[in-house]
PDB file of C-alpha atoms in Angstrom:
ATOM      1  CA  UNK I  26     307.739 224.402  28.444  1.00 45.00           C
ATOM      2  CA  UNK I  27     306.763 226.900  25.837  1.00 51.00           C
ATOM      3  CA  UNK I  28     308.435 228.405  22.947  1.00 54.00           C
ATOM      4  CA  UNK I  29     308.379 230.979  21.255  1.00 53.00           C
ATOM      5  CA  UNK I  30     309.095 232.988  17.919  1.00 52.00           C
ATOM      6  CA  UNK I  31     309.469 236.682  17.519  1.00 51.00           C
ATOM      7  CA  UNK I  32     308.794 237.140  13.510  1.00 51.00           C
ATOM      8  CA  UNK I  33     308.272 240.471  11.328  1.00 48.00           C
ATOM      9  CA  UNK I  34     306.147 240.389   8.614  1.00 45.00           C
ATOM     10  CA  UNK I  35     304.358 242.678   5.937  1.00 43.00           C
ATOM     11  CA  UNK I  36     300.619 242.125   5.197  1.00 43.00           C
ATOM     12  CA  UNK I  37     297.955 244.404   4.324  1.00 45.00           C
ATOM     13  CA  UNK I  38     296.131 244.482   7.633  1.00 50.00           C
ATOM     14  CA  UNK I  39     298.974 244.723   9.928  1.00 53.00           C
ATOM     15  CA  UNK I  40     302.279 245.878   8.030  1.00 54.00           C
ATOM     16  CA  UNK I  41     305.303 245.843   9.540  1.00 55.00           C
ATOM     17  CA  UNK I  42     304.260 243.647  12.869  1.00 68.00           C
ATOM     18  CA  UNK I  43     305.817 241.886  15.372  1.00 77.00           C
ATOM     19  CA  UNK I  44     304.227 238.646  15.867  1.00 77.00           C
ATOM     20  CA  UNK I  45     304.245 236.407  18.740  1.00 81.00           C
ATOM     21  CA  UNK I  46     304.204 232.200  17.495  1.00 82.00           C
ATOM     22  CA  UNK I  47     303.930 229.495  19.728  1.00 83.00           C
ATOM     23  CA  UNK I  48     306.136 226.765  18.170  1.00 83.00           C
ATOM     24  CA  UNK I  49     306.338 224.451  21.374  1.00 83.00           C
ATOM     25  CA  UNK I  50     303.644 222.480  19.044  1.00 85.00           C
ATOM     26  CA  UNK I  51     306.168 222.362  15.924  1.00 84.00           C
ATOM     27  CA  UNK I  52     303.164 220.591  13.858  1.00 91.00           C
ATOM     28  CA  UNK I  53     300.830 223.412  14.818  1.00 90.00           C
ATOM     29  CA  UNK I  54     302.428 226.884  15.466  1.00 88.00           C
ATOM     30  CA  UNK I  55     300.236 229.054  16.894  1.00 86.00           C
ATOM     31  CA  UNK I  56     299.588 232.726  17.364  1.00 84.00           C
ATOM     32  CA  UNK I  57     300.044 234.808  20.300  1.00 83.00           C
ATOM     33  CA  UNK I  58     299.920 238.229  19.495  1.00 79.00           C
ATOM     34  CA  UNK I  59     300.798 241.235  17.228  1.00 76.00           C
ATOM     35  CA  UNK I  60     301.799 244.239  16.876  1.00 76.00           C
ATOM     36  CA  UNK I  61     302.005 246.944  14.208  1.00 75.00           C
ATOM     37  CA  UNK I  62     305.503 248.464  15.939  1.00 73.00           C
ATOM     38  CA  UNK I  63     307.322 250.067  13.086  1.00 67.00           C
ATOM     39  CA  UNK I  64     307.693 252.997  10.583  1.00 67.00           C
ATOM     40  CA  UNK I  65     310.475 251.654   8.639  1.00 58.00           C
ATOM     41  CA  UNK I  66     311.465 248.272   7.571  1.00 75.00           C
ATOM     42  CA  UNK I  67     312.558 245.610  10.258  1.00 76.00           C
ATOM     43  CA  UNK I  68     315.551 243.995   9.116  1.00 82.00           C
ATOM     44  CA  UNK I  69     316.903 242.850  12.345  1.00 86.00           C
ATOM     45  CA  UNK I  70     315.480 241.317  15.568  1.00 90.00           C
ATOM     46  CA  UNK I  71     317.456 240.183  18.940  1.00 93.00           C
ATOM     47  CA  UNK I  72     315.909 239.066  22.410  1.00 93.00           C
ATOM     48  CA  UNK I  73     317.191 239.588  25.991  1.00 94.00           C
ATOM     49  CA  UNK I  74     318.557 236.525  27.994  1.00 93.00           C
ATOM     50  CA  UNK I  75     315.004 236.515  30.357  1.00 93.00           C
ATOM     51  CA  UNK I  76     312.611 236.989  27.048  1.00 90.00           C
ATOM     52  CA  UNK I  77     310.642 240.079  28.320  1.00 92.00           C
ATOM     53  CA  UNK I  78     312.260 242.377  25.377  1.00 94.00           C
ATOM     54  CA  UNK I  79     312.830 242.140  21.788  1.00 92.00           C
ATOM     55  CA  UNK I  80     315.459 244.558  20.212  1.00 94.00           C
ATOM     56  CA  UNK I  81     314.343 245.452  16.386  1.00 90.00           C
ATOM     57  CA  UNK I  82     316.754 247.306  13.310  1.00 90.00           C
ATOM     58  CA  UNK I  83     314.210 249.346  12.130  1.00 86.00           C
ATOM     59  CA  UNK I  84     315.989 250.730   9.224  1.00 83.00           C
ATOM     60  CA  UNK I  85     314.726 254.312   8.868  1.00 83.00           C
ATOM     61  CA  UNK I  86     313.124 253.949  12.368  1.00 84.00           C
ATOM     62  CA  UNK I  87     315.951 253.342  14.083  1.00 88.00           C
ATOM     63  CA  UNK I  88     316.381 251.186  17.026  1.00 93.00           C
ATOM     64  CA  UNK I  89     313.089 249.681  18.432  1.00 92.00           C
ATOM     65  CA  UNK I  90     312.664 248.900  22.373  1.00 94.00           C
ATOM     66  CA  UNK I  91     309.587 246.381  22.646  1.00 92.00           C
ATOM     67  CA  UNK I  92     308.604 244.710  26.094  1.00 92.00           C
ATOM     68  CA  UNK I  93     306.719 241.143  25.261  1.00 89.00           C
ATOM     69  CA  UNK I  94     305.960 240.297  28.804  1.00 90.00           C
ATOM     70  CA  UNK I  95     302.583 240.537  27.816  1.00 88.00           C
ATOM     71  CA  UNK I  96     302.773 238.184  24.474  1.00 82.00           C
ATOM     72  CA  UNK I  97     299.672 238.935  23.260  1.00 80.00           C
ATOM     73  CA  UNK I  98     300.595 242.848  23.679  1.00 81.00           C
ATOM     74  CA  UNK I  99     303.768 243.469  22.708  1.00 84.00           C
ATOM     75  CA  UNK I 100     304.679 247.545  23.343  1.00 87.00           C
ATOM     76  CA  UNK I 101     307.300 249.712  22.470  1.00 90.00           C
ATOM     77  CA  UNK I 102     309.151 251.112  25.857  1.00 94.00           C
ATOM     78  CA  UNK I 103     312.674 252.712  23.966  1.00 94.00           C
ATOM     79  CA  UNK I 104     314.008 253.877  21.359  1.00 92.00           C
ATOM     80  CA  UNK I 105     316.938 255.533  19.409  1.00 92.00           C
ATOM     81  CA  UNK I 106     315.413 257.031  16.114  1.00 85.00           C
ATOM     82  CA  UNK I 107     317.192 257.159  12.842  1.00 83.00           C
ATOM     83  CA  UNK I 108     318.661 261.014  13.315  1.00 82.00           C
ATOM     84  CA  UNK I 109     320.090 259.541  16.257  1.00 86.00           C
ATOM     85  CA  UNK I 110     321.477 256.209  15.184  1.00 83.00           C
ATOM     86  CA  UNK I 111     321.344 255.926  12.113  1.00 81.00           C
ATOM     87  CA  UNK I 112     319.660 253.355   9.196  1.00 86.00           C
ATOM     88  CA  UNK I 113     319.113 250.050  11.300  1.00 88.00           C
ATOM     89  CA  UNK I 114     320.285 246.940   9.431  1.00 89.00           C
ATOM     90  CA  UNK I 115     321.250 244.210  12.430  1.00 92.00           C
ATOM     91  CA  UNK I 116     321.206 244.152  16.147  1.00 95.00           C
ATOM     92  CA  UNK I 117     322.898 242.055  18.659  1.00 96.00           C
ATOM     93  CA  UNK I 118     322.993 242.140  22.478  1.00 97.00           C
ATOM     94  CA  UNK I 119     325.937 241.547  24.744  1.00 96.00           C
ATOM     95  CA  UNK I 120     325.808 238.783  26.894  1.00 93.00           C
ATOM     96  CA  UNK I 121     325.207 240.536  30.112  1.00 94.00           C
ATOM     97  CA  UNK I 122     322.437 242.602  27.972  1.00 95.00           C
ATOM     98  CA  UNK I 123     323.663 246.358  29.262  1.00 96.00           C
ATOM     99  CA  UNK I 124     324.628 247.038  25.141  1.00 97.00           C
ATOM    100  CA  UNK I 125     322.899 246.485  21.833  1.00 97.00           C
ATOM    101  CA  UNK I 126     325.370 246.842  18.775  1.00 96.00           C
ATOM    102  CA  UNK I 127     323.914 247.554  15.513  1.00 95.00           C
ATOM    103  CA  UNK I 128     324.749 247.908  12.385  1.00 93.00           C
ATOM    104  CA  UNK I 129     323.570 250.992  10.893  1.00 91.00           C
ATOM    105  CA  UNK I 130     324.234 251.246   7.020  1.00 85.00           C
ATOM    106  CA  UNK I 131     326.530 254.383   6.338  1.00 82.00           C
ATOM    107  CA  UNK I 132     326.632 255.220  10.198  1.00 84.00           C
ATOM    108  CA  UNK I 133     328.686 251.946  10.757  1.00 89.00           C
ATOM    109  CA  UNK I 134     327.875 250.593  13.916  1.00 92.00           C
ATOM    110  CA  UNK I 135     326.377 251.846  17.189  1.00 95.00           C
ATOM    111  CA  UNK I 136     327.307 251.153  20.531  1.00 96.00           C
ATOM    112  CA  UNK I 137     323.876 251.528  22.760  1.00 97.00           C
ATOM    113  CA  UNK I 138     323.357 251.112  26.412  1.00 97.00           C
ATOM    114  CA  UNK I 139     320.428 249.362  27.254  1.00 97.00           C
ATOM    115  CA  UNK I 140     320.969 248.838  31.045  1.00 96.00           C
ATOM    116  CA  UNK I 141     317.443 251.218  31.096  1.00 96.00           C
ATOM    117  CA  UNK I 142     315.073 250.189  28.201  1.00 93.00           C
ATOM    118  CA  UNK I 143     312.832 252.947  28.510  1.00 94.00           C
ATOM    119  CA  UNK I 144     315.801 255.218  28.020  1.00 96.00           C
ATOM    120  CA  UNK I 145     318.625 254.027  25.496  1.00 97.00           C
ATOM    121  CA  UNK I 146     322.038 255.761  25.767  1.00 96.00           C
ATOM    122  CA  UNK I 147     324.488 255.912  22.381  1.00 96.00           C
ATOM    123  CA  UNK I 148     327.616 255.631  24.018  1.00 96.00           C
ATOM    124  CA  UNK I 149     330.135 255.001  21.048  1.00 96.00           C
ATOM    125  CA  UNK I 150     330.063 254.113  17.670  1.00 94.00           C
ATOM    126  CA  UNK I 151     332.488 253.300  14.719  1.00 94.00           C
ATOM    127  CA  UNK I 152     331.782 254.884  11.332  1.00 90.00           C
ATOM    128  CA  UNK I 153     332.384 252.366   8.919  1.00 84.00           C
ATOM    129  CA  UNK I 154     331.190 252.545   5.016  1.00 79.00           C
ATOM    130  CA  UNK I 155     328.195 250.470   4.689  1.00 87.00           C
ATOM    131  CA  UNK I 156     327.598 248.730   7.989  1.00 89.00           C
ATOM    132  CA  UNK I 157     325.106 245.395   7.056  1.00 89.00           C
ATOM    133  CA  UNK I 158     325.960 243.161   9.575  1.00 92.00           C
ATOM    134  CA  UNK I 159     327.470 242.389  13.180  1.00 94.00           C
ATOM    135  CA  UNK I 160     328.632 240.082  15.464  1.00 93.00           C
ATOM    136  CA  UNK I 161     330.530 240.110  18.718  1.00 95.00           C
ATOM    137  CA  UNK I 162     333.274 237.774  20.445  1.00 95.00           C
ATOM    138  CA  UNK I 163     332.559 236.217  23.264  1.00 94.00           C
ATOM    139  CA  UNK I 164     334.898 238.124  25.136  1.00 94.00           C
ATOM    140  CA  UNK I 165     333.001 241.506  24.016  1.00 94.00           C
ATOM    141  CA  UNK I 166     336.535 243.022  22.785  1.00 96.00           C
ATOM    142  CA  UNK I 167     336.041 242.727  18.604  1.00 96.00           C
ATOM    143  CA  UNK I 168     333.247 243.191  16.708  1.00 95.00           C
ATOM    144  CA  UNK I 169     332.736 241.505  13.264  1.00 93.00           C
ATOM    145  CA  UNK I 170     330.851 244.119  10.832  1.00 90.00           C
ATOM    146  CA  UNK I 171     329.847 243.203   7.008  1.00 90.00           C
ATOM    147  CA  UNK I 172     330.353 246.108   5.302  1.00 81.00           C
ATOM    148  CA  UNK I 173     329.009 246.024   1.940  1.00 77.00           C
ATOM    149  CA  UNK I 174     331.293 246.257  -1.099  1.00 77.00           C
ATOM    150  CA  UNK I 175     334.077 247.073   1.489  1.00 79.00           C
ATOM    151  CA  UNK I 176     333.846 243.245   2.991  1.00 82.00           C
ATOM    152  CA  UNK I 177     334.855 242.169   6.484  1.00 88.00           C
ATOM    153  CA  UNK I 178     335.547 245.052   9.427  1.00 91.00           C
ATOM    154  CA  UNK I 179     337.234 243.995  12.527  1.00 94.00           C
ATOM    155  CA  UNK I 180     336.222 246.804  14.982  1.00 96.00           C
ATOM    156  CA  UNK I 181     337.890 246.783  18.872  1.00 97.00           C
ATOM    157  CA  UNK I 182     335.008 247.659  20.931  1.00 97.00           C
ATOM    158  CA  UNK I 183     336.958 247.167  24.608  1.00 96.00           C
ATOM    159  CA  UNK I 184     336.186 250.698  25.040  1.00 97.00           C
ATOM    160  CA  UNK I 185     332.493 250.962  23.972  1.00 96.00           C
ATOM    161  CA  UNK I 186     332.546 254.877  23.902  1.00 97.00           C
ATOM    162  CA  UNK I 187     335.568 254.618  21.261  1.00 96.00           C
ATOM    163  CA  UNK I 188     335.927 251.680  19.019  1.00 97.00           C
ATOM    164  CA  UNK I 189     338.462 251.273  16.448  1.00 96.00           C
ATOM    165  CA  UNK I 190     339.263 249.281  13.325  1.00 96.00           C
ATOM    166  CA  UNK I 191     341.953 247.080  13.941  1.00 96.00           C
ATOM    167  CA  UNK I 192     341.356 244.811  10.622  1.00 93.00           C
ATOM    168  CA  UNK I 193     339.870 244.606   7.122  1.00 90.00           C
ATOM    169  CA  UNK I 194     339.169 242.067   4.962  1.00 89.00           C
ATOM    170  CA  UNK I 195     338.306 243.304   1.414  1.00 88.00           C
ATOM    171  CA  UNK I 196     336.020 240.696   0.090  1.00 79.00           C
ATOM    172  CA  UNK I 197     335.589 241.786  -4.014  1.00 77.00           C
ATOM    173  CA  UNK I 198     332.029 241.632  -3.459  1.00 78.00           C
ATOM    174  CA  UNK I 199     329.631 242.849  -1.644  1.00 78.00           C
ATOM    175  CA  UNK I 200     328.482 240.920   1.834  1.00 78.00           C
ATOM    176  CA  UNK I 201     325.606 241.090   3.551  1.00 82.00           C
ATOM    177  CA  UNK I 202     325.287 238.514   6.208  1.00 86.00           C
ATOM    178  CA  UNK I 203     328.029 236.787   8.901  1.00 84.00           C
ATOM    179  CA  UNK I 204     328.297 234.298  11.112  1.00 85.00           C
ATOM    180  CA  UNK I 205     331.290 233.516  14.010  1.00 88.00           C
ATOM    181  CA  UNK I 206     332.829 229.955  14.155  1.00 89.00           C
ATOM    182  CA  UNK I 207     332.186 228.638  17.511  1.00 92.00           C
ATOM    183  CA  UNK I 208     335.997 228.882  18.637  1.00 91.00           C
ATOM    184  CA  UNK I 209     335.893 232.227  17.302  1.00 89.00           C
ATOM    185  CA  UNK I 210     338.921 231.685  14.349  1.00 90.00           C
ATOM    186  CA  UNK I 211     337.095 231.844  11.389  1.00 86.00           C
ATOM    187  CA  UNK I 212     334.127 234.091   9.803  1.00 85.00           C
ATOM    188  CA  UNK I 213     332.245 232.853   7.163  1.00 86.00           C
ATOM    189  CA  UNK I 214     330.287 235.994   5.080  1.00 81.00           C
ATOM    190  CA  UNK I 215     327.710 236.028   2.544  1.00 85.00           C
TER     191      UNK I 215
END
């Protein structure tokens, strides 16, 4: 079996690309293509449940659409730019992989529908202050958004095309990252 890594990195002869890493060798990662795919900075990255497409928070690009059938060619096939969705910070796919959430900075989050890839559909979103973060139960009903100095927003997203806050947890700081316990009671936030 193979596996693989979808990274972003910066360098001065291919900014901004999406490389392909064969890790199934852990002593000896290897690489299997790249890609200069951005115009902004990639902050987030998610891949679909088969592993032909990667999902990328482009910040002022956007949403990014790439198909990496072809690993050593990975190509762009969608998108939702910035005017549309907003500053990119995070993405995260449902687990059927019709929607992509993201968190978009002061746009909050996006709701997109992915079903086609070549054409993403914003079908809802929830305008929250500083959107860094997000994560989804299990049961798709409640998203879990960092929100900057404003801390932890608990966003109902049962209706994709109208989401709304149903809690808040102001952290006195600001947070940036988030992850879900596995039974779903507990977030921890940095």
């Amino acid at each position: 079996p193979y596996f693989y890594i979808y990274l972003f990195f910066s360098k001065r002869n291919c900014p901004d690309c999406l490389k392909v890493i064969d890790v199934s060798n852990p002593a000896n990662p290897t690489l299997l293509g790249e890609n200069n795919l951005t115009n902004g900075l990639a902050l987030g990255i998610a891949l679909s449940s088969d592993d032909s497409t990667v999902y990328i928070a482009d910040y002022s690009g956007g949403l990014k659409i790439v198909n990496v059938s072809d690993l050593a060619n990975p190509t762009i096939v969608g998108e939702l730019n910035s005017t549309v969705i907003g500053t990119a910070k995070s993405v995260v796919l449902s687990a059927d992989g019709t929607k992509a959430f993201v968190a978009t900075f002061s746009g909050g989050i996006k709701i997109v529908n992915i079903v086609n890839r070549d054409n993403p559909i914003l079908i809802g979103g929830y305008n929250s202050s500083y959107a860094q973060d997000v994560t989804i139960s299990s049961d798709e009903t409640k998203a879990f958004v960092t929100d900057h100095s404003n801390g932890l927003v608990v966003i109902d997203i049962s209706n994709p095309a109208s989401p709304s806050q149903i809690g808040h947890y102001p952290s006195g700081d600001r947070t940036w990252r988030l992850a879900l316990s596995s039974d779903e009671s507990k977030v921890f936030l940095a």
